[in-house]
PDB file of C-alpha atoms in Angstrom:
ATOM      1  CA  LYS A  18     -30.307  18.589  25.830  1.00 58.00           C
ATOM      2  CA  PRO A  19     -32.988  16.503  24.115  1.00 61.00           C
ATOM      3  CA  SER A  20     -31.813  14.284  21.260  1.00 60.00           C
ATOM      4  CA  ILE A  21     -33.504  12.603  18.424  1.00 65.00           C
ATOM      5  CA  LYS A  22     -32.799   8.873  17.845  1.00 64.00           C
ATOM      6  CA  VAL A  23     -32.384   8.102  14.173  1.00 67.00           C
ATOM      7  CA  THR A  24     -32.631   4.377  13.302  1.00 69.00           C
ATOM      8  CA  GLY A  25     -32.745   2.431  10.128  1.00 75.00           C
ATOM      9  CA  LEU A  26     -35.777   2.669   7.952  1.00 87.00           C
ATOM     10  CA  LYS A  27     -38.047  -0.152   6.710  1.00 88.00           C
ATOM     11  CA  ALA A  28     -37.124  -1.140   3.191  1.00 89.00           C
ATOM     12  CA  ASN A  29     -40.090   0.714   1.597  1.00 93.00           C
ATOM     13  CA  GLU A  30     -39.333   3.872   3.577  1.00 94.00           C
ATOM     14  CA  ALA A  31     -35.687   3.691   2.595  1.00 93.00           C
ATOM     15  CA  GLU A  32     -36.703   3.285  -1.005  1.00 94.00           C
ATOM     16  CA  ASP A  33     -38.805   6.383  -0.897  1.00 94.00           C
ATOM     17  CA  LEU A  34     -35.842   8.342   0.617  1.00 93.00           C
ATOM     18  CA  ILE A  35     -33.635   7.047  -2.138  1.00 91.00           C
ATOM     19  CA  VAL A  36     -35.982   7.655  -5.034  1.00 89.00           C
ATOM     20  CA  GLN A  37     -38.339  10.549  -4.194  1.00 89.00           C
ATOM     21  CA  PRO A  38     -35.806  13.531  -3.859  1.00 84.00           C
ATOM     22  CA  GLY A  39     -34.136  12.643  -7.143  1.00 78.00           C
ATOM     23  CA  LYS A  40     -37.500  12.494  -8.939  1.00 77.00           C
ATOM     24  CA  LYS A  41     -38.092  16.114  -8.064  1.00 76.00           C
ATOM     25  CA  VAL A  42     -35.071  17.026 -10.285  1.00 70.00           C
ATOM     26  CA  GLY A  43     -35.595  14.376 -12.846  1.00 71.00           C
ATOM     27  CA  LEU A  44     -33.158  11.822 -11.511  1.00 75.00           C
ATOM     28  CA  TYR A  45     -34.390   8.343 -11.625  1.00 75.00           C
ATOM     29  CA  PHE A  46     -32.541   5.440 -10.120  1.00 78.00           C
ATOM     30  CA  GLN A  47     -32.970   2.052 -11.812  1.00 78.00           C
ATOM     31  CA  PRO A  48     -33.963  -0.776  -9.485  1.00 83.00           C
ATOM     32  CA  LYS A  49     -30.453  -2.283  -9.501  1.00 83.00           C
ATOM     33  CA  MET A  50     -28.978   0.990  -8.246  1.00 83.00           C
ATOM     34  CA  VAL A  51     -31.651   1.237  -5.560  1.00 87.00           C
ATOM     35  CA  GLU A  52     -30.754  -2.213  -4.367  1.00 88.00           C
ATOM     36  CA  TYR A  53     -27.147  -1.279  -4.268  1.00 87.00           C
ATOM     37  CA  ILE A  54     -27.803   1.862  -2.200  1.00 90.00           C
ATOM     38  CA  HIS A  55     -29.864  -0.350   0.187  1.00 89.00           C
ATOM     39  CA  ALA A  56     -26.783  -2.606   0.664  1.00 87.00           C
ATOM     40  CA  LEU A  57     -24.408   0.306   1.069  1.00 90.00           C
ATOM     41  CA  THR A  58     -26.476   2.045   3.725  1.00 91.00           C
ATOM     42  CA  ASN A  59     -28.434  -0.680   5.662  1.00 89.00           C
ATOM     43  CA  ASP A  60     -31.432   1.566   5.041  1.00 90.00           C
ATOM     44  CA  HIS A  61     -30.026   4.272   7.503  1.00 91.00           C
ATOM     45  CA  PRO A  62     -31.411   7.676   6.511  1.00 92.00           C
ATOM     46  CA  TYR A  63     -28.198   9.526   7.192  1.00 92.00           C
ATOM     47  CA  TYR A  64     -26.138   7.119   5.012  1.00 93.00           C
ATOM     48  CA  ILE A  65     -28.693   7.227   2.237  1.00 94.00           C
ATOM     49  CA  GLN A  66     -28.591  11.013   2.184  1.00 93.00           C
ATOM     50  CA  VAL A  67     -24.765  10.986   2.030  1.00 95.00           C
ATOM     51  CA  VAL A  68     -24.693   8.367  -0.783  1.00 93.00           C
ATOM     52  CA  CYS A  69     -27.445   9.935  -2.857  1.00 90.00           C
ATOM     53  CA  LYS A  70     -26.013  13.512  -2.448  1.00 90.00           C
ATOM     54  CA  THR A  71     -22.560  12.086  -3.479  1.00 92.00           C
ATOM     55  CA  ILE A  72     -24.051  10.504  -6.649  1.00 87.00           C
ATOM     56  CA  CYS A  73     -25.760  13.689  -7.663  1.00 83.00           C
ATOM     57  CA  LYS A  74     -22.806  15.798  -6.951  1.00 85.00           C
ATOM     58  CA  LEU A  75     -20.381  13.555  -8.834  1.00 85.00           C
ATOM     59  CA  LEU A  76     -22.794  13.125 -11.765  1.00 80.00           C
ATOM     60  CA  LEU A  77     -22.919  16.938 -12.217  1.00 77.00           C
ATOM     61  CA  LYS A  78     -19.171  17.362 -11.637  1.00 81.00           C
ATOM     62  CA  LYS A  79     -18.126  14.591 -14.103  1.00 74.00           C
ATOM     63  CA  TRP A  80     -20.723  15.607 -16.806  1.00 71.00           C
ATOM     64  CA  PRO A  81     -21.279  19.343 -16.193  1.00 70.00           C
ATOM     65  CA  GLY A  82     -23.666  19.621 -19.166  1.00 67.00           C
ATOM     66  CA  ILE A  83     -25.721  16.504 -18.154  1.00 64.00           C
ATOM     67  CA  LYS A  84     -29.345  16.808 -18.626  1.00 62.00           C
ATOM     68  CA  ILE A  85     -30.657  14.752 -15.611  1.00 58.00           C
ATOM     69  CA  ASP A  86     -33.320  12.532 -17.060  1.00 57.00           C
ATOM     70  CA  SER A  87     -34.598   9.007 -16.708  1.00 50.00           C
ATOM     71  CA  ASN A  88     -31.643   7.564 -18.496  1.00 60.00           C
ATOM     72  CA  ILE A  89     -28.641   8.325 -16.131  1.00 64.00           C
ATOM     73  CA  ASP A  90     -27.729   4.678 -15.912  1.00 64.00           C
ATOM     74  CA  ARG A  91     -25.598   5.115 -19.015  1.00 64.00           C
ATOM     75  CA  TYR A  92     -23.361   7.424 -16.878  1.00 65.00           C
ATOM     76  CA  ILE A  93     -23.047   4.961 -13.996  1.00 71.00           C
ATOM     77  CA  ASP A  94     -20.447   2.362 -14.474  1.00 72.00           C
ATOM     78  CA  LYS A  95     -18.349   0.400 -11.972  1.00 75.00           C
ATOM     79  CA  ASP A  96     -15.684   3.184 -11.815  1.00 82.00           C
ATOM     80  CA  PHE A  97     -18.363   5.795 -11.167  1.00 82.00           C
ATOM     81  CA  ILE A  98     -19.776   3.617  -8.307  1.00 82.00           C
ATOM     82  CA  GLU A  99     -16.347   3.104  -6.764  1.00 85.00           C
ATOM     83  CA  LEU A 100     -15.822   6.837  -6.864  1.00 89.00           C
ATOM     84  CA  CYS A 101     -19.117   7.367  -5.113  1.00 89.00           C
ATOM     85  CA  ILE A 102     -18.161   4.933  -2.499  1.00 89.00           C
ATOM     86  CA  PHE A 103     -14.772   6.582  -1.903  1.00 92.00           C
ATOM     87  CA  HIS A 104     -16.278   9.979  -1.532  1.00 93.00           C
ATOM     88  CA  SER A 105     -19.093   8.796   0.687  1.00 94.00           C
ATOM     89  CA  ILE A 106     -16.748   7.029   3.069  1.00 92.00           C
ATOM     90  CA  GLU A 107     -14.377   9.928   2.923  1.00 92.00           C
ATOM     91  CA  SER A 108     -17.256  12.222   4.051  1.00 93.00           C
ATOM     92  CA  LEU A 109     -18.159   9.663   6.752  1.00 93.00           C
ATOM     93  CA  ASP A 110     -14.704   9.193   8.151  1.00 92.00           C
ATOM     94  CA  GLU A 111     -15.068  11.497  11.097  1.00 92.00           C
ATOM     95  CA  HIS A 112     -18.604  10.027  11.854  1.00 91.00           C
ATOM     96  CA  PHE A 113     -17.330   6.369  11.761  1.00 91.00           C
ATOM     97  CA  ASN A 114     -14.236   7.351  13.809  1.00 89.00           C
ATOM     98  CA  SER A 115     -16.436   8.857  16.500  1.00 90.00           C
ATOM     99  CA  LEU A 116     -18.704   5.734  16.477  1.00 88.00           C
ATOM    100  CA  PHE A 117     -15.695   3.467  16.927  1.00 86.00           C
ATOM    101  CA  LYS A 118     -14.422   5.423  19.860  1.00 87.00           C
ATOM    102  CA  ASN A 119     -17.621   4.429  21.721  1.00 87.00           C
ATOM    103  CA  ILE A 120     -18.015   0.786  21.010  1.00 91.00           C
ATOM    104  CA  SER A 121     -17.048  -2.278  23.103  1.00 93.00           C
ATOM    105  CA  PRO A 122     -14.333  -4.782  22.133  1.00 93.00           C
ATOM    106  CA  PHE A 123     -17.250  -7.229  21.427  1.00 94.00           C
ATOM    107  CA  GLN A 124     -18.914  -4.827  19.005  1.00 94.00           C
ATOM    108  CA  GLU A 125     -15.506  -3.982  17.345  1.00 92.00           C
ATOM    109  CA  LYS A 126     -14.678  -7.640  16.822  1.00 91.00           C
ATOM    110  CA  LEU A 127     -18.127  -8.326  15.389  1.00 92.00           C
ATOM    111  CA  LEU A 128     -18.003  -5.496  12.979  1.00 93.00           C
ATOM    112  CA  LEU A 129     -14.457  -6.299  11.908  1.00 91.00           C
ATOM    113  CA  ASP A 130     -15.299  -9.964  11.393  1.00 91.00           C
ATOM    114  CA  CYS A 131     -18.225  -8.913   9.143  1.00 91.00           C
ATOM    115  CA  ALA A 132     -16.064  -6.506   7.112  1.00 90.00           C
ATOM    116  CA  LYS A 133     -13.391  -9.134   6.519  1.00 89.00           C
ATOM    117  CA  SER A 134     -16.136 -11.250   4.759  1.00 89.00           C
ATOM    118  CA  GLU A 135     -16.772 -10.695   1.077  1.00 85.00           C
ATOM    119  CA  SER A 136     -20.525 -10.526   1.864  1.00 87.00           C
ATOM    120  CA  ASN A 137     -20.037  -8.008   4.796  1.00 89.00           C
ATOM    121  CA  SER A 138     -21.628 -10.568   7.087  1.00 89.00           C
ATOM    122  CA  CYS A 139     -20.890 -13.166   9.694  1.00 88.00           C
ATOM    123  CA  ASN A 140     -22.844 -16.005  11.381  1.00 87.00           C
ATOM    124  CA  ILE A 141     -23.566 -15.979  15.061  1.00 85.00           C
ATOM    125  CA  GLU A 142     -25.768 -18.145  17.004  1.00 84.00           C
ATOM    126  CA  PHE A 143     -27.745 -15.320  18.580  1.00 83.00           C
ATOM    127  CA  ASP A 144     -29.340 -17.581  21.280  1.00 84.00           C
ATOM    128  CA  SER A 145     -25.866 -18.515  22.550  1.00 88.00           C
ATOM    129  CA  LEU A 146     -25.039 -14.839  23.315  1.00 90.00           C
ATOM    130  CA  ASN A 147     -25.466 -13.358  26.846  1.00 93.00           C
ATOM    131  CA  ASN A 148     -27.894 -10.566  27.438  1.00 95.00           C
ATOM    132  CA  GLU A 149     -25.103  -7.935  27.479  1.00 95.00           C
ATOM    133  CA  GLU A 150     -23.883  -9.012  23.976  1.00 93.00           C
ATOM    134  CA  LYS A 151     -27.412  -9.101  22.636  1.00 92.00           C
ATOM    135  CA  GLN A 152     -27.867  -5.552  23.930  1.00 94.00           C
ATOM    136  CA  GLU A 153     -24.578  -4.439  22.245  1.00 93.00           C
ATOM    137  CA  ILE A 154     -25.743  -5.886  18.898  1.00 91.00           C
ATOM    138  CA  LYS A 155     -29.117  -4.078  19.381  1.00 89.00           C
ATOM    139  CA  LEU A 156     -27.202  -0.835  19.869  1.00 89.00           C
ATOM    140  CA  LEU A 157     -25.228  -1.412  16.653  1.00 91.00           C
ATOM    141  CA  GLY A 158     -28.607  -2.102  14.818  1.00 87.00           C
ATOM    142  CA  ASP A 159     -30.077   1.084  16.234  1.00 83.00           C
ATOM    143  CA  ARG A 160     -27.109   3.007  14.776  1.00 82.00           C
ATOM    144  CA  GLY A 161     -27.737   1.498  11.373  1.00 83.00           C
ATOM    145  CA  LEU A 162     -24.432  -0.404  11.403  1.00 88.00           C
ATOM    146  CA  ILE A 163     -25.651  -3.913  11.535  1.00 89.00           C
ATOM    147  CA  LYS A 164     -28.741  -5.845  10.593  1.00 87.00           C
ATOM    148  CA  ARG A 165     -29.761  -9.308  11.703  1.00 83.00           C
ATOM    149  CA  GLN A 166     -30.932 -11.777   8.991  1.00 80.00           C
ATOM    150  CA  HIS A 167     -31.763 -15.009  10.678  1.00 75.00           C
ATOM    151  CA  GLU A 168     -28.430 -16.208  12.167  1.00 75.00           C
ATOM    152  CA  GLU A 169     -26.385 -13.907  10.058  1.00 87.00           C
ATOM    153  CA  PHE A 170     -25.417 -10.319  10.751  1.00 89.00           C
ATOM    154  CA  LYS A 171     -24.728  -7.967   7.943  1.00 89.00           C
ATOM    155  CA  ILE A 172     -22.968  -4.616   8.373  1.00 91.00           C
ATOM    156  CA  CYS A 173     -23.596  -1.473   6.417  1.00 90.00           C
ATOM    157  CA  GLY A 174     -21.592  -1.587   3.171  1.00 91.00           C
ATOM    158  CA  LEU A 175     -20.265   1.856   3.653  1.00 93.00           C
ATOM    159  CA  LEU A 176     -18.962   0.923   7.078  1.00 93.00           C
ATOM    160  CA  ALA A 177     -17.419  -2.233   5.750  1.00 92.00           C
ATOM    161  CA  GLU A 178     -15.522  -0.191   3.036  1.00 91.00           C
ATOM    162  CA  TRP A 179     -14.483   2.303   5.763  1.00 92.00           C
ATOM    163  CA  LEU A 180     -13.219  -0.470   8.037  1.00 91.00           C
ATOM    164  CA  ARG A 181     -11.179  -2.080   5.211  1.00 88.00           C
ATOM    165  CA  GLU A 182      -9.909   1.274   3.739  1.00 84.00           C
ATOM    166  CA  TYR A 183      -9.294   3.420   6.828  1.00 81.00           C
ATOM    167  CA  TYR A 184      -9.639   1.736  10.151  1.00 77.00           C
ATOM    168  CA  LEU A 185      -7.566  -1.381   9.570  1.00 71.00           C
ATOM    169  CA  GLN A 186      -4.816   0.673   7.828  1.00 73.00           C
ATOM    170  CA  ARG A 187      -4.759   2.997  10.859  1.00 69.00           C
ATOM    171  CA  GLN A 188      -4.415   0.065  13.093  1.00 67.00           C
ATOM    172  CA  MET A 189      -1.526  -1.271  11.096  1.00 65.00           C
ATOM    173  CA  SER A 190       0.173   2.131  11.081  1.00 66.00           C
ATOM    174  CA  SER A 191      -0.162   2.511  14.810  1.00 60.00           C
ATOM    175  CA  ARG A 192       1.295  -0.906  15.405  1.00 55.00           C
ATOM    176  CA  LYS A 193       4.290  -0.053  13.164  1.00 56.00           C
ATOM    177  CA  GLU A 194       4.851   3.009  15.255  1.00 56.00           C
ATOM    178  CA  ILE A 195       4.893   0.952  18.369  1.00 55.00           C
ATOM    179  CA  ILE A 196       7.491  -1.408  16.933  1.00 50.00           C
TER     180      ILE A 196
END
């Protein structure tokens, strides 16, 4: 069965995917919101779609009579963004779970280390890694889970939230069951 490999987009392509569909219905994201969506999604098209769909759905649900226009920022506050993140990671739970079933211990440790950081990133001397580890990082990048920025690796904000909210809690629960 042929498959299509979907990888992260270039920043300008991601911005088009964030902004253009909303413009068709009169929804305009301010630059600050676009930057935030970039950080949450690591410019992965599937994650962008999930986040933007969640934002639109919640805007219309929270304010049913809203006239979507260029001034939606007045509706978007910290609580609304947290609600969007919660609903986005909730809808991605099965997706992230399946990804985590197919990663190596090295990849898991790298992602968890990044998620534990406030900036969702960690420093690694890439040149000190062996070829297998470099390949494993490349696979994470191909899946839109991690981006290399010089010696720093930054994971997708949605994944970091999922790891903190779901994955680590499940690990703790399973350890308690063993004890």
